[in-house]
Amino acid sequence: MALAFDEFGRPFIILKEQEQKSRLRGLDAQKSNISAGKAVARILRTSLGPKGMDKMLQSPDGDVTITNDGATILEQMDVDNQIAKLMVELSRSQDYEIGDGTTGVVVMAGALLEKAERLLERGIHPIRIAEGYEMASRISVDHLERVANKFEFDESNLEPLIQTCMTTLSSKIVNRCKRSLAEIAVKAVLAVADLERKDVNLDLIKVEGKVGGKLEDTELIYGIVVDKDMSHPQMPKQIEDAKIAILTCPFEPPKPKTKHKVDIDTVEKFQTLRLQEQKYFDDMVQKCKDVGATLVICQWGFDDEANHLLMHRNLPAVRWVGGVELELIAIATGGRIVPRFQELSPEKLGKAGMVREKSFGTTKDRMLYIEHCANSRAVTIFIRGGNKMIIEETKRSLHDALCVARNLIRNNSIVYGGGSAEISCSIAVEAAADRYPGVEQYAIRAFGDALESIPMALAENSGLQPIETLSAVKSQQIKDNNPHFGIDCNDVGTNDMREQNVFETLIGKQQQILLATQVVKMILKIDDVISPSDY
């Protein structure tokens, strides 16, 4: 793009290869951007809340995903439009930071764009709308701080944490056994949490899944589950007080790096070579035994001869264990990963109270459980389910629940769910709009209206009359001055979310409002779109 002037000094823009480009300017550009953002939000709107629908996505290579997790739906969707990509990134950043509320944040941004479109049609400048939105988001975040409740929990009273995780899980496929899954998530997070620093490392929680069984069989294992079995079928299936040698060096005779050739012309020479290899291997096995190891976990494989020798020397072994799993085993058992045989020493061994091999169903599927470890800071959640899709979706749902539990440990403030927080903010924003002179107050009011889109979508998805339900709840909140009234999605018979135990984390809600506002401001500021035209 170049700027030139004609003989009267008027500027005009020269576009390179302009016949190949299409250009949208001013209001047209903003409208097309807004409609792209609204289209994405419309897709997710139906999957919000406990009665939300699921989406089925098929990837180009035929894999099918069924989910109602906003971030996953948008990740799997093939989005071309640049503005729609911004919405995808919006839900991804909510997923990375908070882990929950990925659908709500996109619905919220879509509603803000819709309201902005009406204001643009009235001739209000986009920058003024953006500034009004910014003010309103600040009012909402401060208001949420005021209506939030602190949650006191400790090791003996986990109920508050479990209730909040159940709220998250109630909108997923797995809601029929949300109680047990919420308990598993909370126990897992507390097992790896550092309560003094208020920090949780979710990498220490491994989520494994195996098709078969039913969802109710999902269990939490204080240790590590590895999808491998003992290398020889006759090795012991259960080892108590195991001392584990974790090796990343190949468990086989050395192969010289250089090109080499061994000439063997007699049987004796061949025998000598064989014996030498065997002796070398014997020494390796003996070295492990001398150190006191009762189980060897190896990153690489070993051949059948090695397997046979290990079996005869009564040294159980597991081969082909992945690097990430090795690290987790090392963390859990307090062992060190040994890269060279010469460095093996008794203090580098990991300790576990019990290592057992467990087989599932009638198939030959076996898994290795390493339990009662010296350092139980690494845990595994082991999911069972009827098919692969259920297991994948349960993994995603559990990830959300783990993130919620982590956020509560970081910051134990909660607000009430069911759209009650949004309605309460909307009332506060509308009341505050009168204090602002100037055009911004229109935008602030529009922000208040947009906040109501989430309770509206909740009511719509639950099959209630959206406008009637929303206005009833809103008038109830204003009349009783009580921010705990929300949409009764599950038809319990009460609108009080405190009685229904529907909670959400405060930082999650604040992040939703702030992120949605930032993205909408960004979209409103674009007034010129130059794109290569399609051939």
Short mmCIF file of C-alpha atoms in Angstrom, two decimals:
data_model
loop_
_atom_site.label_atom_id
_atom_site.label_comp_id
_atom_site.label_asym_id
_atom_site.label_seq_id
_atom_site.Cartn_x
_atom_site.Cartn_y
_atom_site.Cartn_z
CA MET A 1 0.00 0.00 0.00
CA ALA A 2 1.46 3.42 -0.93
CA LEU A 3 0.27 6.97 -0.37
CA ALA A 4 0.41 9.40 -3.32
CA PHE A 5 -0.82 12.95 -3.98
CA ASP A 6 -2.49 14.32 -7.08
CA GLU A 7 -1.71 17.76 -8.57
CA PHE A 8 -4.07 19.47 -6.12
CA GLY A 9 -2.31 17.91 -3.12
CA ARG A 10 -5.16 15.51 -2.32
CA PRO A 11 -3.89 12.20 -0.94
CA PHE A 12 -4.96 8.91 -2.44
CA ILE A 13 -3.92 5.35 -1.69
CA ILE A 14 -2.43 3.05 -4.28
CA LEU A 15 -2.88 -0.64 -3.54
CA LYS A 16 -0.44 -3.13 -4.99
CA GLU A 17 -2.12 -5.63 -7.31
CA GLN A 18 -5.44 -4.12 -6.40
CA GLU A 19 -7.46 -6.19 -8.83
CA GLN A 20 -6.56 -9.22 -6.66
CA LYS A 21 -7.63 -7.66 -3.37
CA SER A 22 -11.01 -6.91 -1.88
CA ARG A 23 -11.36 -4.06 0.55
CA LEU A 24 -13.95 -3.21 3.17
CA ARG A 25 -13.94 0.19 4.81
CA GLY A 26 -15.60 2.02 7.66
CA LEU A 27 -18.96 0.80 8.85
CA ASP A 28 -19.06 -2.06 6.34
CA ALA A 29 -15.84 -3.48 7.75
CA GLN A 30 -17.11 -3.23 11.32
CA LYS A 31 -20.41 -4.84 10.43
CA SER A 32 -18.80 -7.76 8.63
CA ASN A 33 -16.41 -8.28 11.57
CA ILE A 34 -19.25 -8.16 14.07
CA SER A 35 -21.33 -10.65 12.09
CA ALA A 36 -18.35 -13.06 11.97
CA GLY A 37 -17.95 -12.82 15.75
CA LYS A 38 -21.69 -13.28 16.30
CA ALA A 39 -21.73 -16.37 14.07
CA VAL A 40 -19.16 -18.09 16.27
CA ALA A 41 -20.98 -17.11 19.46
CA ARG A 42 -24.26 -18.42 18.02
CA ILE A 43 -22.73 -21.89 17.58
CA LEU A 44 -21.68 -22.05 21.22
CA ARG A 45 -24.78 -20.44 22.65
CA THR A 46 -26.79 -23.68 22.61
CA SER A 47 -24.14 -25.62 24.56
CA LEU A 48 -24.12 -23.31 27.59
CA GLY A 49 -25.27 -24.55 30.98
CA PRO A 50 -26.38 -27.87 32.49
CA LYS A 51 -28.98 -28.49 29.79
CA GLY A 52 -26.69 -27.38 26.96
CA MET A 53 -26.46 -29.46 23.79
CA ASP A 54 -23.32 -31.24 22.62
CA LYS A 55 -21.58 -30.73 19.31
CA MET A 56 -20.27 -33.49 17.11
CA LEU A 57 -17.19 -32.58 15.11
CA GLN A 58 -15.56 -34.68 12.44
CA SER A 59 -11.94 -34.05 11.59
CA PRO A 60 -10.63 -34.36 8.00
CA ASP A 61 -9.22 -37.82 8.75
CA GLY A 62 -12.55 -39.10 10.05
CA ASP A 63 -12.01 -38.83 13.83
CA VAL A 64 -15.23 -37.91 15.62
CA THR A 65 -15.28 -35.71 18.72
CA ILE A 66 -18.42 -35.18 20.79
CA THR A 67 -18.10 -32.37 23.32
CA ASN A 68 -19.71 -29.30 24.80
CA ASP A 69 -16.49 -27.73 26.04
CA GLY A 70 -16.29 -24.37 24.27
CA ALA A 71 -12.53 -24.37 23.83
CA THR A 72 -12.53 -27.87 22.29
CA ILE A 73 -15.36 -27.07 19.87
CA LEU A 74 -13.58 -23.98 18.60
CA GLU A 75 -10.18 -25.71 18.44
CA GLN A 76 -11.61 -28.46 16.24
CA MET A 77 -13.62 -26.13 14.01
CA ASP A 78 -11.87 -25.09 10.85
CA VAL A 79 -12.23 -21.31 11.00
CA ASP A 80 -11.09 -19.16 8.07
CA ASN A 81 -12.30 -15.71 9.02
CA GLN A 82 -9.72 -13.68 10.95
CA ILE A 83 -12.25 -12.25 13.40
CA ALA A 84 -13.67 -15.70 14.09
CA LYS A 85 -10.09 -16.78 14.85
CA LEU A 86 -9.95 -14.06 17.50
CA MET A 87 -12.97 -15.69 19.16
CA VAL A 88 -11.22 -19.05 19.06
CA GLU A 89 -8.16 -17.54 20.74
CA LEU A 90 -10.42 -15.84 23.29
CA SER A 91 -11.84 -19.17 24.45
CA ARG A 92 -8.36 -20.72 24.36
CA SER A 93 -6.92 -18.06 26.64
CA GLN A 94 -9.81 -18.57 29.08
CA ASP A 95 -9.01 -22.29 28.96
CA TYR A 96 -5.30 -21.76 29.65
CA GLU A 97 -5.80 -19.25 32.44
CA ILE A 98 -8.93 -20.52 34.23
CA GLY A 99 -9.79 -23.84 32.59
CA ASP A 100 -13.53 -23.35 32.93
CA GLY A 101 -16.07 -20.93 31.45
CA THR A 102 -14.79 -21.22 27.88
CA THR A 103 -18.30 -21.29 26.39
CA GLY A 104 -19.61 -18.41 28.50
CA VAL A 105 -16.80 -16.07 27.51
CA VAL A 106 -17.56 -16.45 23.78
CA VAL A 107 -21.32 -16.05 24.30
CA MET A 108 -20.58 -12.91 26.29
CA ALA A 109 -18.34 -11.47 23.56
CA GLY A 110 -20.99 -12.26 20.94
CA ALA A 111 -23.63 -10.39 22.96
CA LEU A 112 -21.36 -7.36 23.38
CA LEU A 113 -20.76 -7.28 19.62
CA GLU A 114 -24.48 -7.51 18.94
CA LYS A 115 -25.20 -4.53 21.21
CA ALA A 116 -22.29 -2.59 19.67
CA GLU A 117 -23.77 -3.06 16.21
CA ARG A 118 -26.98 -1.27 17.24
CA LEU A 119 -24.99 1.61 18.72
CA LEU A 120 -22.90 1.90 15.54
CA GLU A 121 -26.10 2.13 13.49
CA ARG A 122 -27.17 5.07 15.64
CA GLY A 123 -23.96 6.80 14.62
CA ILE A 124 -21.95 6.47 17.85
CA HIS A 125 -18.23 6.31 17.23
CA PRO A 126 -16.66 2.87 17.84
CA ILE A 127 -13.95 4.31 20.11
CA ARG A 128 -16.61 5.79 22.41
CA ILE A 129 -18.38 2.41 22.52
CA ALA A 130 -15.09 0.70 23.37
CA GLU A 131 -14.41 3.21 26.17
CA GLY A 132 -17.91 2.75 27.56
CA TYR A 133 -17.44 -1.02 27.55
CA GLU A 134 -14.13 -0.61 29.36
CA MET A 135 -15.75 1.48 32.11
CA ALA A 136 -18.64 -0.97 32.43
CA SER A 137 -16.29 -3.97 32.69
CA ARG A 138 -14.46 -2.23 35.54
CA ILE A 139 -17.77 -1.59 37.31
CA SER A 140 -18.73 -5.28 36.89
CA VAL A 141 -15.41 -6.62 38.17
CA ASP A 142 -15.58 -4.39 41.26
CA HIS A 143 -19.20 -5.38 41.83
CA LEU A 144 -18.29 -9.08 41.65
CA GLU A 145 -15.66 -8.49 44.34
CA ARG A 146 -18.38 -7.06 46.56
CA VAL A 147 -20.92 -9.86 46.11
CA ALA A 148 -18.33 -12.67 46.34
CA ASN A 149 -18.18 -14.95 49.36
CA LYS A 150 -15.05 -16.36 50.91
CA PHE A 151 -14.94 -20.12 51.11
CA GLU A 152 -13.23 -21.64 54.08
CA PHE A 153 -12.08 -25.19 53.57
CA ASP A 154 -9.43 -27.43 55.08
CA GLU A 155 -8.29 -31.05 54.82
CA SER A 156 -11.21 -32.23 56.97
CA ASN A 157 -13.95 -30.18 55.30
CA LEU A 158 -13.77 -30.54 51.52
CA GLU A 159 -17.47 -30.03 50.87
CA PRO A 160 -17.18 -26.46 49.52
CA LEU A 161 -14.56 -27.53 46.96
CA ILE A 162 -16.59 -30.57 45.92
CA GLN A 163 -19.76 -28.48 45.46
CA THR A 164 -17.96 -26.04 43.18
CA CYS A 165 -16.47 -28.85 41.09
CA MET A 166 -19.94 -30.40 40.82
CA THR A 167 -21.24 -27.14 39.34
CA THR A 168 -18.59 -27.36 36.63
CA LEU A 169 -19.30 -31.02 35.89
CA SER A 170 -23.07 -30.58 35.78
CA SER A 171 -22.92 -29.09 32.28
CA LYS A 172 -20.95 -32.05 30.88
CA ILE A 173 -21.98 -35.49 29.61
CA VAL A 174 -20.71 -37.03 32.85
CA ASN A 175 -23.23 -35.21 35.06
CA ARG A 176 -24.89 -38.44 36.23
CA CYS A 177 -21.91 -39.32 38.40
CA LYS A 178 -20.68 -35.79 39.01
CA ARG A 179 -20.46 -36.31 42.77
CA SER A 180 -17.88 -39.11 42.57
CA LEU A 181 -15.89 -37.36 39.82
CA ALA A 182 -15.87 -34.08 41.78
CA GLU A 183 -14.55 -35.91 44.85
CA ILE A 184 -11.84 -37.56 42.76
CA ALA A 185 -10.82 -34.18 41.26
CA VAL A 186 -10.66 -32.46 44.66
CA LYS A 187 -8.67 -35.27 46.28
CA ALA A 188 -6.25 -35.35 43.36
CA VAL A 189 -5.67 -31.59 43.52
CA LEU A 190 -5.18 -31.64 47.30
CA ALA A 191 -2.72 -34.53 46.98
CA VAL A 192 -0.42 -32.44 44.78
CA ALA A 193 -1.24 -28.97 46.18
CA ASP A 194 1.22 -26.86 48.08
CA LEU A 195 -1.17 -25.19 50.52
CA GLU A 196 1.42 -22.81 52.02
CA ARG A 197 2.29 -21.33 48.64
CA LYS A 198 -1.30 -21.77 47.43
CA ASP A 199 -0.01 -23.38 44.28
CA VAL A 200 -0.96 -26.54 42.41
CA ASN A 201 1.09 -28.20 39.70
CA LEU A 202 -1.44 -29.97 37.49
CA ASP A 203 1.36 -31.77 35.60
CA LEU A 204 1.65 -34.09 38.58
CA ILE A 205 -1.89 -35.36 37.98
CA LYS A 206 -1.89 -37.91 35.21
CA VAL A 207 -5.23 -38.72 33.59
CA GLU A 208 -5.31 -42.18 32.02
CA GLY A 209 -8.27 -43.75 30.26
CA LYS A 210 -9.12 -47.30 29.25
CA VAL A 211 -12.15 -48.36 27.23
CA GLY A 212 -14.33 -50.85 29.08
CA GLY A 213 -16.10 -50.90 32.42
CA LYS A 214 -18.43 -48.05 33.28
CA LEU A 215 -17.97 -44.43 34.31
CA GLU A 216 -18.62 -45.31 37.94
CA ASP A 217 -15.45 -47.47 37.93
CA THR A 218 -13.29 -44.36 37.54
CA GLU A 219 -10.79 -44.30 40.39
CA LEU A 220 -8.05 -42.19 41.91
CA ILE A 221 -4.74 -43.94 42.45
CA TYR A 222 -2.17 -42.45 44.81
CA GLY A 223 0.66 -43.42 42.54
CA ILE A 224 1.27 -43.95 38.86
CA VAL A 225 -0.48 -46.17 36.32
CA VAL A 226 1.64 -47.20 33.33
CA ASP A 227 0.07 -48.77 30.26
CA LYS A 228 2.74 -51.50 30.11
CA ASP A 229 3.18 -54.96 31.54
CA MET A 230 6.10 -57.02 32.83
CA SER A 231 8.41 -57.97 30.00
CA HIS A 232 8.21 -61.73 30.69
CA PRO A 233 4.91 -63.49 31.42
CA GLN A 234 6.46 -65.55 34.23
CA MET A 235 7.79 -62.61 36.20
CA PRO A 236 6.02 -61.95 39.52
CA LYS A 237 2.83 -59.93 39.09
CA GLN A 238 3.05 -58.23 42.46
CA ILE A 239 6.10 -56.81 44.21
CA GLU A 240 5.88 -55.38 47.70
CA ASP A 241 8.33 -52.78 49.04
CA ALA A 242 9.78 -52.46 45.58
CA LYS A 243 13.07 -50.67 45.00
CA ILE A 244 12.91 -49.37 41.49
CA ALA A 245 15.86 -48.69 39.19
CA ILE A 246 14.79 -46.17 36.51
CA LEU A 247 17.10 -46.49 33.50
CA THR A 248 17.35 -44.51 30.30
CA CYS A 249 20.38 -46.46 29.05
CA PRO A 250 19.94 -49.42 26.70
CA PHE A 251 19.84 -52.71 28.56
CA GLU A 252 21.89 -54.66 26.03
CA PRO A 253 25.52 -55.30 25.04
CA PRO A 254 27.20 -52.22 23.56
CA LYS A 255 27.26 -51.67 19.85
CA PRO A 256 30.33 -49.71 18.63
CA LYS A 257 29.43 -46.48 16.89
CA THR A 258 31.94 -47.01 14.07
CA LYS A 259 31.42 -49.25 11.07
CA HIS A 260 32.87 -52.57 12.08
CA LYS A 261 33.04 -56.14 10.98
CA VAL A 262 33.78 -59.21 13.06
CA ASP A 263 35.27 -62.13 11.22
CA ILE A 264 34.25 -65.43 12.74
CA ASP A 265 35.69 -68.43 11.03
CA THR A 266 35.36 -71.12 13.67
CA VAL A 267 32.60 -72.30 15.98
CA GLU A 268 34.81 -71.64 19.01
CA LYS A 269 35.11 -67.94 18.15
CA PHE A 270 31.37 -67.68 17.85
CA GLN A 271 30.96 -69.38 21.24
CA THR A 272 33.45 -66.96 22.77
CA LEU A 273 31.59 -63.97 21.35
CA ARG A 274 28.29 -65.33 22.66
CA LEU A 275 29.70 -66.00 26.08
CA GLN A 276 31.24 -62.57 26.18
CA GLU A 277 27.92 -60.93 25.37
CA GLN A 278 26.21 -63.10 27.96
CA LYS A 279 28.81 -62.24 30.59
CA TYR A 280 28.44 -58.56 29.81
CA PHE A 281 24.73 -58.88 30.30
CA ASP A 282 25.11 -60.95 33.44
CA ASP A 283 27.26 -58.22 34.89
CA MET A 284 24.59 -55.62 34.09
CA VAL A 285 21.87 -57.65 35.80
CA GLN A 286 24.17 -58.40 38.73
CA LYS A 287 24.97 -54.71 39.07
CA CYS A 288 21.23 -53.95 39.40
CA LYS A 289 20.84 -56.71 41.98
CA ASP A 290 23.92 -55.59 43.97
CA VAL A 291 22.49 -52.10 44.29
CA GLY A 292 19.34 -53.67 45.75
CA ALA A 293 16.86 -53.10 42.93
CA THR A 294 13.85 -55.40 42.84
CA LEU A 295 12.31 -53.89 39.69
CA VAL A 296 13.88 -52.33 36.61
CA ILE A 297 11.95 -49.78 34.54
CA CYS A 298 13.71 -49.16 31.26
CA GLN A 299 13.07 -46.52 28.63
CA TRP A 300 14.48 -48.72 25.85
CA GLY A 301 13.80 -52.33 25.01
CA PHE A 302 15.89 -55.43 25.47
CA ASP A 303 16.00 -58.57 23.40
CA ASP A 304 14.60 -61.99 24.27
CA GLU A 305 17.91 -63.29 25.57
CA ALA A 306 18.10 -60.42 28.01
CA ASN A 307 14.51 -61.04 28.99
CA HIS A 308 15.29 -64.71 29.63
CA LEU A 309 18.32 -63.83 31.79
CA LEU A 310 16.36 -61.27 33.81
CA MET A 311 13.69 -63.87 34.39
CA HIS A 312 16.24 -66.42 35.63
CA ARG A 313 17.94 -63.90 37.89
CA ASN A 314 14.55 -63.00 39.42
CA LEU A 315 14.73 -59.37 38.40
CA PRO A 316 11.33 -58.20 37.06
CA ALA A 317 11.57 -55.56 34.36
CA VAL A 318 9.32 -53.28 32.34
CA ARG A 319 10.41 -52.02 28.95
CA TRP A 320 9.47 -49.24 26.52
CA VAL A 321 8.22 -46.80 29.16
CA GLY A 322 7.79 -43.25 27.80
CA GLY A 323 9.87 -40.29 28.97
CA VAL A 324 7.01 -38.35 30.61
CA GLU A 325 5.90 -41.45 32.50
CA LEU A 326 9.47 -42.08 33.65
CA GLU A 327 9.64 -38.56 35.05
CA LEU A 328 6.36 -39.02 36.91
CA ILE A 329 7.51 -42.38 38.29
CA ALA A 330 10.74 -40.73 39.43
CA ILE A 331 8.80 -37.93 41.16
CA ALA A 332 6.38 -40.34 42.79
CA THR A 333 8.93 -42.88 44.02
CA GLY A 334 11.61 -40.35 44.91
CA GLY A 335 14.09 -42.07 42.60
CA ARG A 336 16.59 -40.67 40.13
CA ILE A 337 16.62 -41.40 36.42
CA VAL A 338 19.95 -43.13 35.67
CA PRO A 339 21.40 -42.42 32.22
CA ARG A 340 24.52 -44.64 32.59
CA PHE A 341 24.98 -48.03 34.16
CA GLN A 342 28.14 -46.97 35.96
CA GLU A 343 26.17 -44.38 37.90
CA LEU A 344 23.67 -46.79 39.44
CA SER A 345 23.82 -46.55 43.24
CA PRO A 346 21.45 -47.48 46.13
CA GLU A 347 20.43 -43.88 46.83
CA LYS A 348 19.19 -43.42 43.24
CA LEU A 349 16.54 -46.10 43.57
CA GLY A 350 12.90 -45.17 43.91
CA LYS A 351 10.74 -46.79 46.58
CA ALA A 352 7.16 -47.94 46.23
CA GLY A 353 5.07 -49.90 48.74
CA MET A 354 3.42 -51.98 46.07
CA VAL A 355 3.86 -52.58 42.35
CA ARG A 356 1.21 -54.78 40.81
CA GLU A 357 0.04 -55.76 37.37
CA LYS A 358 -3.68 -55.66 36.82
CA SER A 359 -5.53 -57.11 33.85
CA PHE A 360 -8.88 -55.83 32.58
CA GLY A 361 -11.84 -57.81 31.37
CA THR A 362 -11.36 -60.76 29.06
CA THR A 363 -8.84 -58.97 26.86
CA LYS A 364 -5.13 -59.28 27.44
CA ASP A 365 -4.90 -55.62 28.42
CA ARG A 366 -2.67 -55.21 31.41
CA MET A 367 -1.52 -52.15 33.27
CA LEU A 368 1.08 -51.62 35.92
CA TYR A 369 0.07 -49.87 39.13
CA ILE A 370 2.83 -48.27 41.22
CA GLU A 371 1.26 -47.41 44.57
CA HIS A 372 2.07 -46.37 48.16
CA CYS A 373 5.03 -44.37 46.93
CA ALA A 374 7.63 -42.66 49.08
CA ASN A 375 6.48 -39.29 47.79
CA SER A 376 2.78 -39.32 46.99
CA ARG A 377 2.92 -35.97 45.18
CA ALA A 378 2.07 -37.63 41.88
CA VAL A 379 -1.36 -39.18 41.43
CA THR A 380 -3.28 -40.78 38.57
CA ILE A 381 -6.95 -40.53 37.73
CA PHE A 382 -7.92 -43.70 35.90
CA ILE A 383 -11.06 -43.33 33.79
CA ARG A 384 -13.22 -46.19 32.51
CA GLY A 385 -16.02 -45.75 30.02
CA GLY A 386 -18.11 -47.41 27.37
CA ASN A 387 -16.32 -45.96 24.36
CA LYS A 388 -13.39 -43.80 23.39
CA MET A 389 -15.45 -40.65 22.94
CA ILE A 390 -16.89 -40.85 26.46
CA ILE A 391 -13.38 -41.27 27.87
CA GLU A 392 -12.02 -38.31 25.91
CA GLU A 393 -14.95 -36.13 27.00
CA THR A 394 -14.52 -37.26 30.63
CA LYS A 395 -10.85 -36.29 30.43
CA ARG A 396 -11.83 -32.81 29.25
CA SER A 397 -14.53 -32.49 31.92
CA LEU A 398 -12.11 -33.60 34.63
CA HIS A 399 -9.56 -31.11 33.39
CA ASP A 400 -12.13 -28.36 33.93
CA ALA A 401 -12.91 -29.66 37.42
CA LEU A 402 -9.21 -29.88 38.32
CA CYS A 403 -8.70 -26.30 37.15
CA VAL A 404 -11.65 -25.09 39.24
CA ALA A 405 -10.28 -26.81 42.35
CA ARG A 406 -6.87 -25.28 41.65
CA ASN A 407 -8.37 -21.79 41.26
CA LEU A 408 -10.21 -22.15 44.57
CA ILE A 409 -7.00 -23.08 46.33
CA ARG A 410 -5.31 -20.04 44.76
CA ASN A 411 -8.16 -17.70 45.56
CA ASN A 412 -11.02 -19.02 47.66
CA SER A 413 -13.65 -16.43 46.71
CA ILE A 414 -16.78 -17.67 44.93
CA VAL A 415 -19.79 -16.09 43.28
CA TYR A 416 -23.10 -17.85 42.73
CA GLY A 417 -23.79 -19.46 39.35
CA GLY A 418 -26.91 -19.97 37.28
CA GLY A 419 -26.54 -16.51 35.76
CA SER A 420 -27.09 -14.83 39.15
CA ALA A 421 -23.70 -13.08 39.08
CA GLU A 422 -24.36 -11.72 35.58
CA ILE A 423 -27.84 -10.44 36.46
CA SER A 424 -26.47 -8.80 39.59
CA CYS A 425 -23.66 -7.12 37.58
CA SER A 426 -26.14 -6.00 34.95
CA ILE A 427 -28.27 -4.27 37.61
CA ALA A 428 -25.13 -2.61 39.06
CA VAL A 429 -23.94 -1.47 35.62
CA GLU A 430 -27.31 0.02 34.70
CA ALA A 431 -27.45 1.88 38.00
CA ALA A 432 -23.94 3.24 37.41
CA ALA A 433 -24.68 4.36 33.84
CA ASP A 434 -26.60 7.41 35.09
CA ARG A 435 -23.48 8.77 36.75
CA TYR A 436 -21.63 9.12 33.43
CA PRO A 437 -22.43 12.11 31.22
CA GLY A 438 -21.71 11.88 27.51
CA VAL A 439 -22.10 9.23 24.89
CA GLU A 440 -20.37 6.51 26.93
CA GLN A 441 -23.48 5.95 29.01
CA TYR A 442 -25.19 4.37 26.00
CA ALA A 443 -22.36 1.87 25.75
CA ILE A 444 -22.46 1.22 29.50
CA ARG A 445 -26.18 0.47 29.30
CA ALA A 446 -25.58 -1.78 26.30
CA PHE A 447 -22.96 -3.65 28.35
CA GLY A 448 -25.55 -4.17 31.09
CA ASP A 449 -27.99 -5.58 28.54
CA ALA A 450 -25.31 -7.84 27.06
CA LEU A 451 -24.55 -9.31 30.48
CA GLU A 452 -28.10 -10.64 30.52
CA SER A 453 -27.42 -12.78 27.46
CA ILE A 454 -25.86 -15.53 29.59
CA PRO A 455 -28.84 -16.08 31.93
CA MET A 456 -31.05 -15.72 28.84
CA ALA A 457 -29.15 -18.49 27.04
CA LEU A 458 -29.31 -20.65 30.18
CA ALA A 459 -33.09 -20.26 30.34
CA GLU A 460 -33.45 -20.90 26.61
CA ASN A 461 -31.36 -24.09 26.74
CA SER A 462 -33.35 -25.37 29.70
CA GLY A 463 -36.61 -25.05 27.77
CA LEU A 464 -37.95 -22.19 29.92
CA GLN A 465 -39.54 -19.00 28.58
CA PRO A 466 -36.34 -16.92 28.29
CA ILE A 467 -37.62 -13.34 28.65
CA GLU A 468 -40.28 -14.16 31.23
CA THR A 469 -37.87 -16.18 33.42
CA LEU A 470 -35.14 -13.57 33.19
CA SER A 471 -37.39 -10.65 34.09
CA ALA A 472 -38.86 -12.61 37.03
CA VAL A 473 -35.40 -13.37 38.44
CA LYS A 474 -34.21 -9.82 37.84
CA SER A 475 -37.16 -8.26 39.62
CA GLN A 476 -36.68 -10.72 42.50
CA GLN A 477 -33.02 -9.67 42.80
CA ILE A 478 -33.92 -5.97 42.79
CA LYS A 479 -36.79 -6.42 45.24
CA ASP A 480 -34.88 -8.48 47.81
CA ASN A 481 -31.51 -6.87 47.02
CA ASN A 482 -30.10 -10.40 47.00
CA PRO A 483 -27.51 -11.34 44.33
CA HIS A 484 -28.02 -15.09 44.79
CA PHE A 485 -31.08 -15.51 42.59
CA GLY A 486 -30.41 -17.18 39.26
CA ILE A 487 -32.06 -19.28 36.59
CA ASP A 488 -33.43 -22.56 37.90
CA CYS A 489 -32.11 -24.75 35.05
CA ASN A 490 -32.60 -28.11 36.73
CA ASP A 491 -36.18 -27.35 37.77
CA VAL A 492 -35.46 -27.81 41.46
CA GLY A 493 -38.18 -25.38 42.40
CA THR A 494 -36.08 -22.59 43.92
CA ASN A 495 -34.23 -19.73 42.27
CA ASP A 496 -31.83 -19.30 45.17
CA MET A 497 -28.49 -20.57 43.96
CA ARG A 498 -27.21 -20.74 47.51
CA GLU A 499 -29.74 -23.47 48.27
CA GLN A 500 -29.03 -25.25 45.00
CA ASN A 501 -25.28 -25.16 45.73
CA VAL A 502 -24.37 -23.70 42.35
CA PHE A 503 -21.05 -21.91 42.71
CA GLU A 504 -18.44 -20.49 40.36
CA THR A 505 -14.99 -19.16 41.08
CA LEU A 506 -14.68 -15.39 41.34
CA ILE A 507 -11.46 -15.17 39.30
CA GLY A 508 -13.10 -17.25 36.55
CA LYS A 509 -16.03 -14.85 36.25
CA GLN A 510 -13.85 -11.74 36.36
CA GLN A 511 -11.55 -13.16 33.72
CA GLN A 512 -14.57 -13.90 31.48
CA ILE A 513 -15.77 -10.31 31.61
CA LEU A 514 -12.30 -8.79 31.13
CA LEU A 515 -11.30 -11.07 28.25
CA ALA A 516 -14.61 -10.66 26.41
CA THR A 517 -14.38 -6.86 26.74
CA GLN A 518 -10.79 -6.77 25.47
CA VAL A 519 -11.60 -8.81 22.38
CA VAL A 520 -14.70 -6.75 21.59
CA LYS A 521 -12.70 -3.52 21.93
CA MET A 522 -10.14 -4.92 19.52
CA ILE A 523 -12.78 -5.92 16.96
CA LEU A 524 -14.50 -2.50 17.20
CA LYS A 525 -11.28 -0.66 16.47
CA ILE A 526 -10.81 -2.33 13.07
CA ASP A 527 -12.22 -0.09 10.34
CA ASP A 528 -10.41 -1.25 7.22
CA VAL A 529 -10.04 -4.83 6.03
CA ILE A 530 -7.81 -5.51 3.05
CA SER A 531 -7.78 -9.18 2.12
CA PRO A 532 -6.60 -11.09 -0.94
CA SER A 533 -9.72 -11.81 -2.99
CA ASP A 534 -10.64 -15.44 -3.54
CA TYR A 535 -10.05 -16.86 -6.97
#
